Amino acid sequence: AHIRAGGGRFRGIRHSAAWNAEIQRPANAPDPHLFADPHFRAGFARLAAFDLAFDAWLYHPQIEELTALARAFPATPIVLNHLGGPLIDRSVDL
């Protein structure tokens, strides 16, 4: 429905996988290791058939997990947003 409604402008989806045990998790935070989850991957596998890209938002320690996802699905373009969201130690004065 989104593809039809977009009239050629709907080109992909964004899904946040930003998770870190040391950061207070909001109520809607994803589960850790989301990109390895079989249910997530089953949905991800459908993107290539619709010629859709995937925009990933995650923290920098998760880049290896995104790399594994990209290797498993080489036909799906992936955009890494915000350079992998660097974690900042809030106890240090900047």
PDB file of N, CA and C in Angstrom:
ATOM      1  N   ALA A   1       0.817  -1.192   0.000  1.00  0.00           N
ATOM      2  CA  ALA A   1       0.000   0.000   0.000  1.00  0.00           C
ATOM      3  C   ALA A   1       0.868   1.268   0.000  1.00  0.00           C
ATOM      4  N   HIS A   2       1.950   1.256   0.756  1.00  0.00           N
ATOM      5  CA  HIS A   2       2.840   2.426   0.784  1.00  0.00           C
ATOM      6  C   HIS A   2       3.493   2.650  -0.575  1.00  0.00           C
ATOM      7  N   ILE A   3       3.876   1.578  -1.225  1.00  0.00           N
ATOM      8  CA  ILE A   3       4.507   1.703  -2.538  1.00  0.00           C
ATOM      9  C   ILE A   3       3.518   2.318  -3.524  1.00  0.00           C
ATOM     10  N   ARG A   4       2.295   1.835  -3.526  1.00  0.00           N
ATOM     11  CA  ARG A   4       1.275   2.405  -4.432  1.00  0.00           C
ATOM     12  C   ARG A   4       0.988   3.859  -4.094  1.00  0.00           C
ATOM     13  N   ALA A   5       0.809   4.152  -2.825  1.00  0.00           N
ATOM     14  CA  ALA A   5       0.480   5.521  -2.404  1.00  0.00           C
ATOM     15  C   ALA A   5       1.639   6.479  -2.665  1.00  0.00           C
ATOM     16  N   GLY A   6       2.860   5.975  -2.643  1.00  0.00           N
ATOM     17  CA  GLY A   6       4.031   6.834  -2.820  1.00  0.00           C
ATOM     18  C   GLY A   6       4.268   7.290  -4.239  1.00  0.00           C
ATOM     19  N   GLY A   7       3.612   6.690  -5.197  1.00  0.00           N
ATOM     20  CA  GLY A   7       3.782   7.119  -6.582  1.00  0.00           C
ATOM     21  C   GLY A   7       5.237   7.140  -7.037  1.00  0.00           C
ATOM     22  N   GLY A   8       6.016   6.145  -6.650  1.00  0.00           N
ATOM     23  CA  GLY A   8       7.423   6.090  -7.042  1.00  0.00           C
ATOM     24  C   GLY A   8       8.367   6.749  -6.062  1.00  0.00           C
ATOM     25  N   ARG A   9       7.847   7.385  -5.032  1.00  0.00           N
ATOM     26  CA  ARG A   9       8.697   8.078  -4.059  1.00  0.00           C
ATOM     27  C   ARG A   9       9.060   7.213  -2.855  1.00  0.00           C
ATOM     28  N   PHE A  10       8.334   6.135  -2.639  1.00  0.00           N
ATOM     29  CA  PHE A  10       8.617   5.250  -1.510  1.00  0.00           C
ATOM     30  C   PHE A  10       9.785   4.351  -1.909  1.00  0.00           C
ATOM     31  N   ARG A  11      10.942   4.561  -1.296  1.00  0.00           N
ATOM     32  CA  ARG A  11      12.154   3.868  -1.746  1.00  0.00           C
ATOM     33  C   ARG A  11      12.762   2.948  -0.698  1.00  0.00           C
ATOM     34  N   GLY A  12      12.252   2.990   0.524  1.00  0.00           N
ATOM     35  CA  GLY A  12      12.831   2.129   1.534  1.00  0.00           C
ATOM     36  C   GLY A  12      12.196   2.337   2.887  1.00  0.00           C
ATOM     37  N   ILE A  13      12.732   1.605   3.868  1.00  0.00           N
ATOM     38  CA  ILE A  13      12.233   1.722   5.230  1.00  0.00           C
ATOM     39  C   ILE A  13      13.390   2.003   6.171  1.00  0.00           C
ATOM     40  N   ARG A  14      13.069   2.576   7.312  1.00  0.00           N
ATOM     41  CA  ARG A  14      14.049   2.783   8.376  1.00  0.00           C
ATOM     42  C   ARG A  14      13.559   2.031   9.595  1.00  0.00           C
ATOM     43  N   HIS A  15      14.505   1.362  10.237  1.00  0.00           N
ATOM     44  CA  HIS A  15      14.173   0.657  11.469  1.00  0.00           C
ATOM     45  C   HIS A  15      15.327   0.841  12.437  1.00  0.00           C
ATOM     46  N   SER A  16      15.017   1.275  13.629  1.00  0.00           N
ATOM     47  CA  SER A  16      16.052   1.478  14.632  1.00  0.00           C
ATOM     48  C   SER A  16      16.359   0.167  15.340  1.00  0.00           C
ATOM     49  N   ALA A  17      17.633  -0.134  15.437  1.00  0.00           N
ATOM     50  CA  ALA A  17      18.094  -1.273  16.215  1.00  0.00           C
ATOM     51  C   ALA A  17      19.007  -0.791  17.337  1.00  0.00           C
ATOM     52  N   ALA A  18      19.002   0.527  17.598  1.00  0.00           N
ATOM     53  CA  ALA A  18      19.907   1.124  18.573  1.00  0.00           C
ATOM     54  C   ALA A  18      19.640   0.563  19.968  1.00  0.00           C
ATOM     55  N   TRP A  19      20.578  -0.222  20.447  1.00  0.00           N
ATOM     56  CA  TRP A  19      20.468  -0.855  21.751  1.00  0.00           C
ATOM     57  C   TRP A  19      21.846  -0.962  22.361  1.00  0.00           C
ATOM     58  N   ASN A  20      21.925  -0.652  23.663  1.00  0.00           N
ATOM     59  CA  ASN A  20      23.160  -0.813  24.402  1.00  0.00           C
ATOM     60  C   ASN A  20      22.801  -1.020  25.865  1.00  0.00           C
ATOM     61  N   ALA A  21      23.391  -2.008  26.500  1.00  0.00           N
ATOM     62  CA  ALA A  21      23.060  -2.364  27.876  1.00  0.00           C
ATOM     63  C   ALA A  21      23.352  -1.247  28.871  1.00  0.00           C
ATOM     64  N   GLU A  22      24.285  -0.360  28.538  1.00  0.00           N
ATOM     65  CA  GLU A  22      24.676   0.689  29.469  1.00  0.00           C
ATOM     66  C   GLU A  22      23.813   1.941  29.370  1.00  0.00           C
ATOM     67  N   ILE A  23      22.911   1.962  28.399  1.00  0.00           N
ATOM     68  CA  ILE A  23      22.063   3.127  28.188  1.00  0.00           C
ATOM     69  C   ILE A  23      20.654   2.792  28.652  1.00  0.00           C
ATOM     70  N   GLN A  24      20.048   3.730  29.351  1.00  0.00           N
ATOM     71  CA  GLN A  24      18.669   3.516  29.787  1.00  0.00           C
ATOM     72  C   GLN A  24      17.793   3.307  28.564  1.00  0.00           C
ATOM     73  N   ARG A  25      17.081   2.219  28.523  1.00  0.00           N
ATOM     74  CA  ARG A  25      16.281   1.859  27.366  1.00  0.00           C
ATOM     75  C   ARG A  25      14.897   2.496  27.448  1.00  0.00           C
ATOM     76  N   PRO A  26      14.474   3.171  26.398  1.00  0.00           N
ATOM     77  CA  PRO A  26      13.085   3.629  26.364  1.00  0.00           C
ATOM     78  C   PRO A  26      12.154   2.432  26.196  1.00  0.00           C
ATOM     79  N   ALA A  27      10.902   2.630  26.441  1.00  0.00           N
ATOM     80  CA  ALA A  27       9.918   1.540  26.396  1.00  0.00           C
ATOM     81  C   ALA A  27       9.872   0.846  25.038  1.00  0.00           C
ATOM     82  N   ASN A  28      10.158   1.574  23.971  1.00  0.00           N
ATOM     83  CA  ASN A  28      10.062   0.984  22.631  1.00  0.00           C
ATOM     84  C   ASN A  28      11.412   0.586  22.046  1.00  0.00           C
ATOM     85  N   ALA A  29      12.426   0.427  22.881  1.00  0.00           N
ATOM     86  CA  ALA A  29      13.760   0.059  22.380  1.00  0.00           C
ATOM     87  C   ALA A  29      13.721  -1.357  21.808  1.00  0.00           C
ATOM     88  N   PRO A  30      14.501  -1.593  20.759  1.00  0.00           N
ATOM     89  CA  PRO A  30      14.535  -2.936  20.169  1.00  0.00           C
ATOM     90  C   PRO A  30      15.265  -3.918  21.077  1.00  0.00           C
ATOM     91  N   ASP A  31      15.074  -5.169  20.798  1.00  0.00           N
ATOM     92  CA  ASP A  31      15.808  -6.204  21.518  1.00  0.00           C
ATOM     93  C   ASP A  31      17.261  -6.200  21.056  1.00  0.00           C
ATOM     94  N   PRO A  32      18.174  -6.622  21.931  1.00  0.00           N
ATOM     95  CA  PRO A  32      19.578  -6.704  21.503  1.00  0.00           C
ATOM     96  C   PRO A  32      19.732  -7.720  20.381  1.00  0.00           C
ATOM     97  N   HIS A  33      20.656  -7.472  19.509  1.00  0.00           N
ATOM     98  CA  HIS A  33      20.975  -8.364  18.391  1.00  0.00           C
ATOM     99  C   HIS A  33      19.797  -8.555  17.435  1.00  0.00           C
ATOM    100  N   LEU A  34      19.037  -7.492  17.236  1.00  0.00           N
ATOM    101  CA  LEU A  34      17.853  -7.546  16.370  1.00  0.00           C
ATOM    102  C   LEU A  34      18.186  -8.030  14.966  1.00  0.00           C
ATOM    103  N   PHE A  35      19.315  -7.592  14.408  1.00  0.00           N
ATOM    104  CA  PHE A  35      19.641  -7.930  13.021  1.00  0.00           C
ATOM    105  C   PHE A  35      19.909  -9.422  12.817  1.00  0.00           C
ATOM    106  N   ALA A  36      20.141 -10.157  13.894  1.00  0.00           N
ATOM    107  CA  ALA A  36      20.350 -11.602  13.798  1.00  0.00           C
ATOM    108  C   ALA A  36      19.056 -12.384  14.044  1.00  0.00           C
ATOM    109  N   ASP A  37      18.021 -11.717  14.487  1.00  0.00           N
ATOM    110  CA  ASP A  37      16.760 -12.387  14.806  1.00  0.00           C
ATOM    111  C   ASP A  37      16.136 -12.996  13.547  1.00  0.00           C
ATOM    112  N   PRO A  38      15.763 -14.268  13.570  1.00  0.00           N
ATOM    113  CA  PRO A  38      15.196 -14.915  12.375  1.00  0.00           C
ATOM    114  C   PRO A  38      13.911 -14.251  11.875  1.00  0.00           C
ATOM    115  N   HIS A  39      13.080 -13.749  12.769  1.00  0.00           N
ATOM    116  CA  HIS A  39      11.843 -13.082  12.342  1.00  0.00           C
ATOM    117  C   HIS A  39      12.145 -11.760  11.643  1.00  0.00           C
ATOM    118  N   PHE A  40      13.102 -11.003  12.200  1.00  0.00           N
ATOM    119  CA  PHE A  40      13.516  -9.763  11.551  1.00  0.00           C
ATOM    120  C   PHE A  40      14.082 -10.059  10.169  1.00  0.00           C
ATOM    121  N   ARG A  41      14.941 -11.058  10.080  1.00  0.00           N
ATOM    122  CA  ARG A  41      15.574 -11.397   8.803  1.00  0.00           C
ATOM    123  C   ARG A  41      14.561 -11.884   7.768  1.00  0.00           C
ATOM    124  N   ALA A  42      13.519 -12.554   8.218  1.00  0.00           N
ATOM    125  CA  ALA A  42      12.480 -12.996   7.274  1.00  0.00           C
ATOM    126  C   ALA A  42      11.796 -11.790   6.637  1.00  0.00           C
ATOM    127  N   GLY A  43      11.524 -10.764   7.425  1.00  0.00           N
ATOM    128  CA  GLY A  43      10.946  -9.539   6.878  1.00  0.00           C
ATOM    129  C   GLY A  43      11.935  -8.783   6.014  1.00  0.00           C
ATOM    130  N   PHE A  44      13.177  -8.710   6.474  1.00  0.00           N
ATOM    131  CA  PHE A  44      14.228  -8.025   5.727  1.00  0.00           C
ATOM    132  C   PHE A  44      14.409  -8.654   4.351  1.00  0.00           C
ATOM    133  N   ALA A  45      14.297  -9.953   4.272  1.00  0.00           N
ATOM    134  CA  ALA A  45      14.488 -10.669   3.010  1.00  0.00           C
ATOM    135  C   ALA A  45      13.496 -10.227   1.935  1.00  0.00           C
ATOM    136  N   ARG A  46      12.386  -9.674   2.323  1.00  0.00           N
ATOM    137  CA  ARG A  46      11.354  -9.245   1.369  1.00  0.00           C
ATOM    138  C   ARG A  46      11.673  -7.908   0.704  1.00  0.00           C
ATOM    139  N   LEU A  47      12.581  -7.126   1.275  1.00  0.00           N
ATOM    140  CA  LEU A  47      12.876  -5.791   0.737  1.00  0.00           C
ATOM    141  C   LEU A  47      13.407  -5.842  -0.691  1.00  0.00           C
ATOM    142  N   ALA A  48      14.299  -6.770  -0.986  1.00  0.00           N
ATOM    143  CA  ALA A  48      14.913  -6.843  -2.314  1.00  0.00           C
ATOM    144  C   ALA A  48      13.865  -7.084  -3.399  1.00  0.00           C
ATOM    145  N   ALA A  49      12.859  -7.891  -3.098  1.00  0.00           N
ATOM    146  CA  ALA A  49      11.811  -8.186  -4.092  1.00  0.00           C
ATOM    147  C   ALA A  49      11.034  -6.935  -4.486  1.00  0.00           C
ATOM    148  N   PHE A  50      10.989  -5.964  -3.582  1.00  0.00           N
ATOM    149  CA  PHE A  50      10.274  -4.711  -3.858  1.00  0.00           C
ATOM    150  C   PHE A  50      11.223  -3.580  -4.243  1.00  0.00           C
ATOM    151  N   ASP A  51      12.514  -3.903  -4.415  1.00  0.00           N
ATOM    152  CA  ASP A  51      13.535  -2.919  -4.760  1.00  0.00           C
ATOM    153  C   ASP A  51      13.590  -1.790  -3.730  1.00  0.00           C
ATOM    154  N   LEU A  52      13.517  -2.154  -2.460  1.00  0.00           N
ATOM    155  CA  LEU A  52      13.539  -1.175  -1.374  1.00  0.00           C
ATOM    156  C   LEU A  52      14.870  -1.216  -0.639  1.00  0.00           C
ATOM    157  N   ALA A  53      15.306  -0.054  -0.196  1.00  0.00           N
ATOM    158  CA  ALA A  53      16.526   0.064   0.606  1.00  0.00           C
ATOM    159  C   ALA A  53      16.159  -0.026   2.087  1.00  0.00           C
ATOM    160  N   PHE A  54      17.172  -0.234   2.897  1.00  0.00           N
ATOM    161  CA  PHE A  54      16.996  -0.304   4.342  1.00  0.00           C
ATOM    162  C   PHE A  54      17.862   0.761   4.987  1.00  0.00           C
ATOM    163  N   ASP A  55      17.264   1.645   5.764  1.00  0.00           N
ATOM    164  CA  ASP A  55      17.990   2.649   6.535  1.00  0.00           C
ATOM    165  C   ASP A  55      18.140   2.115   7.954  1.00  0.00           C
ATOM    166  N   ALA A  56      19.367   1.952   8.399  1.00  0.00           N
ATOM    167  CA  ALA A  56      19.634   1.385   9.720  1.00  0.00           C
ATOM    168  C   ALA A  56      20.092   2.473  10.680  1.00  0.00           C
ATOM    169  N   TRP A  57      19.495   2.496  11.855  1.00  0.00           N
ATOM    170  CA  TRP A  57      19.954   3.374  12.931  1.00  0.00           C
ATOM    171  C   TRP A  57      20.366   2.482  14.075  1.00  0.00           C
ATOM    172  N   LEU A  58      21.626   2.609  14.478  1.00  0.00           N
ATOM    173  CA  LEU A  58      22.175   1.752  15.516  1.00  0.00           C
ATOM    174  C   LEU A  58      23.346   2.465  16.155  1.00  0.00           C
ATOM    175  N   TYR A  59      23.845   1.901  17.235  1.00  0.00           N
ATOM    176  CA  TYR A  59      25.039   2.458  17.876  1.00  0.00           C
ATOM    177  C   TYR A  59      26.293   1.832  17.264  1.00  0.00           C
ATOM    178  N   HIS A  60      27.389   2.550  17.357  1.00  0.00           N
ATOM    179  CA  HIS A  60      28.599   2.091  16.672  1.00  0.00           C
ATOM    180  C   HIS A  60      29.065   0.684  17.070  1.00  0.00           C
ATOM    181  N   PRO A  61      28.860   0.216  18.304  1.00  0.00           N
ATOM    182  CA  PRO A  61      29.280  -1.164  18.596  1.00  0.00           C
ATOM    183  C   PRO A  61      28.470  -2.224  17.833  1.00  0.00           C
ATOM    184  N   GLN A  62      27.359  -1.813  17.227  1.00  0.00           N
ATOM    185  CA  GLN A  62      26.512  -2.750  16.489  1.00  0.00           C
ATOM    186  C   GLN A  62      26.837  -2.808  14.991  1.00  0.00           C
ATOM    187  N   ILE A  63      27.827  -2.058  14.545  1.00  0.00           N
ATOM    188  CA  ILE A  63      28.145  -2.028  13.115  1.00  0.00           C
ATOM    189  C   ILE A  63      28.514  -3.422  12.600  1.00  0.00           C
ATOM    190  N   GLU A  64      29.179  -4.220  13.400  1.00  0.00           N
ATOM    191  CA  GLU A  64      29.511  -5.579  12.964  1.00  0.00           C
ATOM    192  C   GLU A  64      28.244  -6.402  12.703  1.00  0.00           C
ATOM    193  N   GLU A  65      27.208  -6.192  13.508  1.00  0.00           N
ATOM    194  CA  GLU A  65      25.946  -6.908  13.298  1.00  0.00           C
ATOM    195  C   GLU A  65      25.290  -6.463  11.989  1.00  0.00           C
ATOM    196  N   LEU A  66      25.372  -5.179  11.690  1.00  0.00           N
ATOM    197  CA  LEU A  66      24.833  -4.674  10.426  1.00  0.00           C
ATOM    198  C   LEU A  66      25.645  -5.210   9.249  1.00  0.00           C
ATOM    199  N   THR A  67      26.950  -5.318   9.424  1.00  0.00           N
ATOM    200  CA  THR A  67      27.802  -5.878   8.383  1.00  0.00           C
ATOM    201  C   THR A  67      27.411  -7.325   8.088  1.00  0.00           C
ATOM    202  N   ALA A  68      27.136  -8.101   9.123  1.00  0.00           N
ATOM    203  CA  ALA A  68      26.710  -9.494   8.930  1.00  0.00           C
ATOM    204  C   ALA A  68      25.379  -9.548   8.182  1.00  0.00           C
ATOM    205  N   LEU A  69      24.472  -8.621   8.494  1.00  0.00           N
ATOM    206  CA  LEU A  69      23.185  -8.557   7.792  1.00  0.00           C
ATOM    207  C   LEU A  69      23.410  -8.232   6.317  1.00  0.00           C
ATOM    208  N   ALA A  70      24.280  -7.277   6.044  1.00  0.00           N
ATOM    209  CA  ALA A  70      24.572  -6.895   4.656  1.00  0.00           C
ATOM    210  C   ALA A  70      25.190  -8.053   3.878  1.00  0.00           C
ATOM    211  N   ARG A  71      26.039  -8.797   4.512  1.00  0.00           N
ATOM    212  CA  ARG A  71      26.653  -9.947   3.833  1.00  0.00           C
ATOM    213  C   ARG A  71      25.630 -11.045   3.557  1.00  0.00           C
ATOM    214  N   ALA A  72      24.653 -11.192   4.446  1.00  0.00           N
ATOM    215  CA  ALA A  72      23.617 -12.214   4.260  1.00  0.00           C
ATOM    216  C   ALA A  72      22.616 -11.823   3.173  1.00  0.00           C
ATOM    217  N   PHE A  73      22.469 -10.506   2.926  1.00  0.00           N
ATOM    218  CA  PHE A  73      21.491 -10.003   1.956  1.00  0.00           C
ATOM    219  C   PHE A  73      22.161  -8.982   1.031  1.00  0.00           C
ATOM    220  N   PRO A  74      23.074  -9.422   0.186  1.00  0.00           N
ATOM    221  CA  PRO A  74      23.842  -8.476  -0.637  1.00  0.00           C
ATOM    222  C   PRO A  74      23.020  -7.725  -1.681  1.00  0.00           C
ATOM    223  N   ALA A  75      21.825  -8.173  -2.000  1.00  0.00           N
ATOM    224  CA  ALA A  75      20.997  -7.494  -3.010  1.00  0.00           C
ATOM    225  C   ALA A  75      20.197  -6.331  -2.434  1.00  0.00           C
ATOM    226  N   THR A  76      20.227  -6.159  -1.120  1.00  0.00           N
ATOM    227  CA  THR A  76      19.444  -5.094  -0.486  1.00  0.00           C
ATOM    228  C   THR A  76      20.364  -3.933  -0.110  1.00  0.00           C
ATOM    229  N   PRO A  77      20.140  -2.743  -0.694  1.00  0.00           N
ATOM    230  CA  PRO A  77      20.943  -1.574  -0.311  1.00  0.00           C
ATOM    231  C   PRO A  77      20.690  -1.210   1.154  1.00  0.00           C
ATOM    232  N   ILE A  78      21.759  -0.884   1.865  1.00  0.00           N
ATOM    233  CA  ILE A  78      21.652  -0.497   3.269  1.00  0.00           C
ATOM    234  C   ILE A  78      22.303   0.863   3.455  1.00  0.00           C
ATOM    235  N   VAL A  79      21.608   1.750   4.141  1.00  0.00           N
ATOM    236  CA  VAL A  79      22.126   3.068   4.483  1.00  0.00           C
ATOM    237  C   VAL A  79      22.369   3.069   5.990  1.00  0.00           C
ATOM    238  N   LEU A  80      23.593   3.358   6.401  1.00  0.00           N
ATOM    239  CA  LEU A  80      23.926   3.456   7.824  1.00  0.00           C
ATOM    240  C   LEU A  80      23.749   4.910   8.239  1.00  0.00           C
ATOM    241  N   ASN A  81      22.718   5.167   9.020  1.00  0.00           N
ATOM    242  CA  ASN A  81      22.414   6.533   9.446  1.00  0.00           C
ATOM    243  C   ASN A  81      23.266   6.965  10.630  1.00  0.00           C
ATOM    244  N   HIS A  82      23.545   8.235  10.692  1.00  0.00           N
ATOM    245  CA  HIS A  82      24.227   8.878  11.820  1.00  0.00           C
ATOM    246  C   HIS A  82      25.575   8.226  12.141  1.00  0.00           C
ATOM    247  N   LEU A  83      26.211   7.655  11.140  1.00  0.00           N
ATOM    248  CA  LEU A  83      27.530   7.034  11.307  1.00  0.00           C
ATOM    249  C   LEU A  83      27.561   6.020  12.438  1.00  0.00           C
ATOM    250  N   GLY A  84      26.463   5.348  12.632  1.00  0.00           N
ATOM    251  CA  GLY A  84      26.421   4.320  13.659  1.00  0.00           C
ATOM    252  C   GLY A  84      26.290   4.868  15.059  1.00  0.00           C
ATOM    253  N   GLY A  85      25.726   6.034  15.232  1.00  0.00           N
ATOM    254  CA  GLY A  85      25.431   6.615  16.546  1.00  0.00           C
ATOM    255  C   GLY A  85      26.483   6.348  17.615  1.00  0.00           C
ATOM    256  N   PRO A  86      27.502   7.200  17.723  1.00  0.00           N
ATOM    257  CA  PRO A  86      28.536   6.976  18.729  1.00  0.00           C
ATOM    258  C   PRO A  86      27.964   7.061  20.143  1.00  0.00           C
ATOM    259  N   LEU A  87      28.422   6.169  20.997  1.00  0.00           N
ATOM    260  CA  LEU A  87      28.053   6.221  22.408  1.00  0.00           C
ATOM    261  C   LEU A  87      28.933   7.247  23.098  1.00  0.00           C
ATOM    262  N   ILE A  88      28.351   8.022  23.963  1.00  0.00           N
ATOM    263  CA  ILE A  88      29.092   9.074  24.662  1.00  0.00           C
ATOM    264  C   ILE A  88      29.042   8.795  26.154  1.00  0.00           C
ATOM    265  N   ASP A  89      30.178   8.844  26.794  1.00  0.00           N
ATOM    266  CA  ASP A  89      30.267   8.665  28.246  1.00  0.00           C
ATOM    267  C   ASP A  89      29.814   9.968  28.891  1.00  0.00           C
ATOM    268  N   ARG A  90      28.610   9.989  29.419  1.00  0.00           N
ATOM    269  CA  ARG A  90      28.029  11.215  29.996  1.00  0.00           C
ATOM    270  C   ARG A  90      28.686  11.594  31.318  1.00  0.00           C
ATOM    271  N   SER A  91      29.504  10.707  31.887  1.00  0.00           N
ATOM    272  CA  SER A  91      30.170  11.048  33.147  1.00  0.00           C
ATOM    273  C   SER A  91      31.407  11.914  32.940  1.00  0.00           C
ATOM    274  N   VAL A  92      31.809  12.092  31.686  1.00  0.00           N
ATOM    275  CA  VAL A  92      32.983  12.895  31.360  1.00  0.00           C
ATOM    276  C   VAL A  92      32.538  14.277  30.906  1.00  0.00           C
ATOM    277  N   ASP A  93      33.143  15.305  31.486  1.00  0.00           N
ATOM    278  CA  ASP A  93      32.841  16.673  31.069  1.00  0.00           C
ATOM    279  C   ASP A  93      33.456  16.909  29.689  1.00  0.00           C
ATOM    280  N   LEU A  94      32.654  17.398  28.760  1.00  0.00           N
ATOM    281  CA  LEU A  94      33.158  17.692  27.426  1.00  0.00           C
ATOM    282  C   LEU A  94      33.542  19.132  27.295  1.00  0.00           C
TER     283      LEU A  94
END
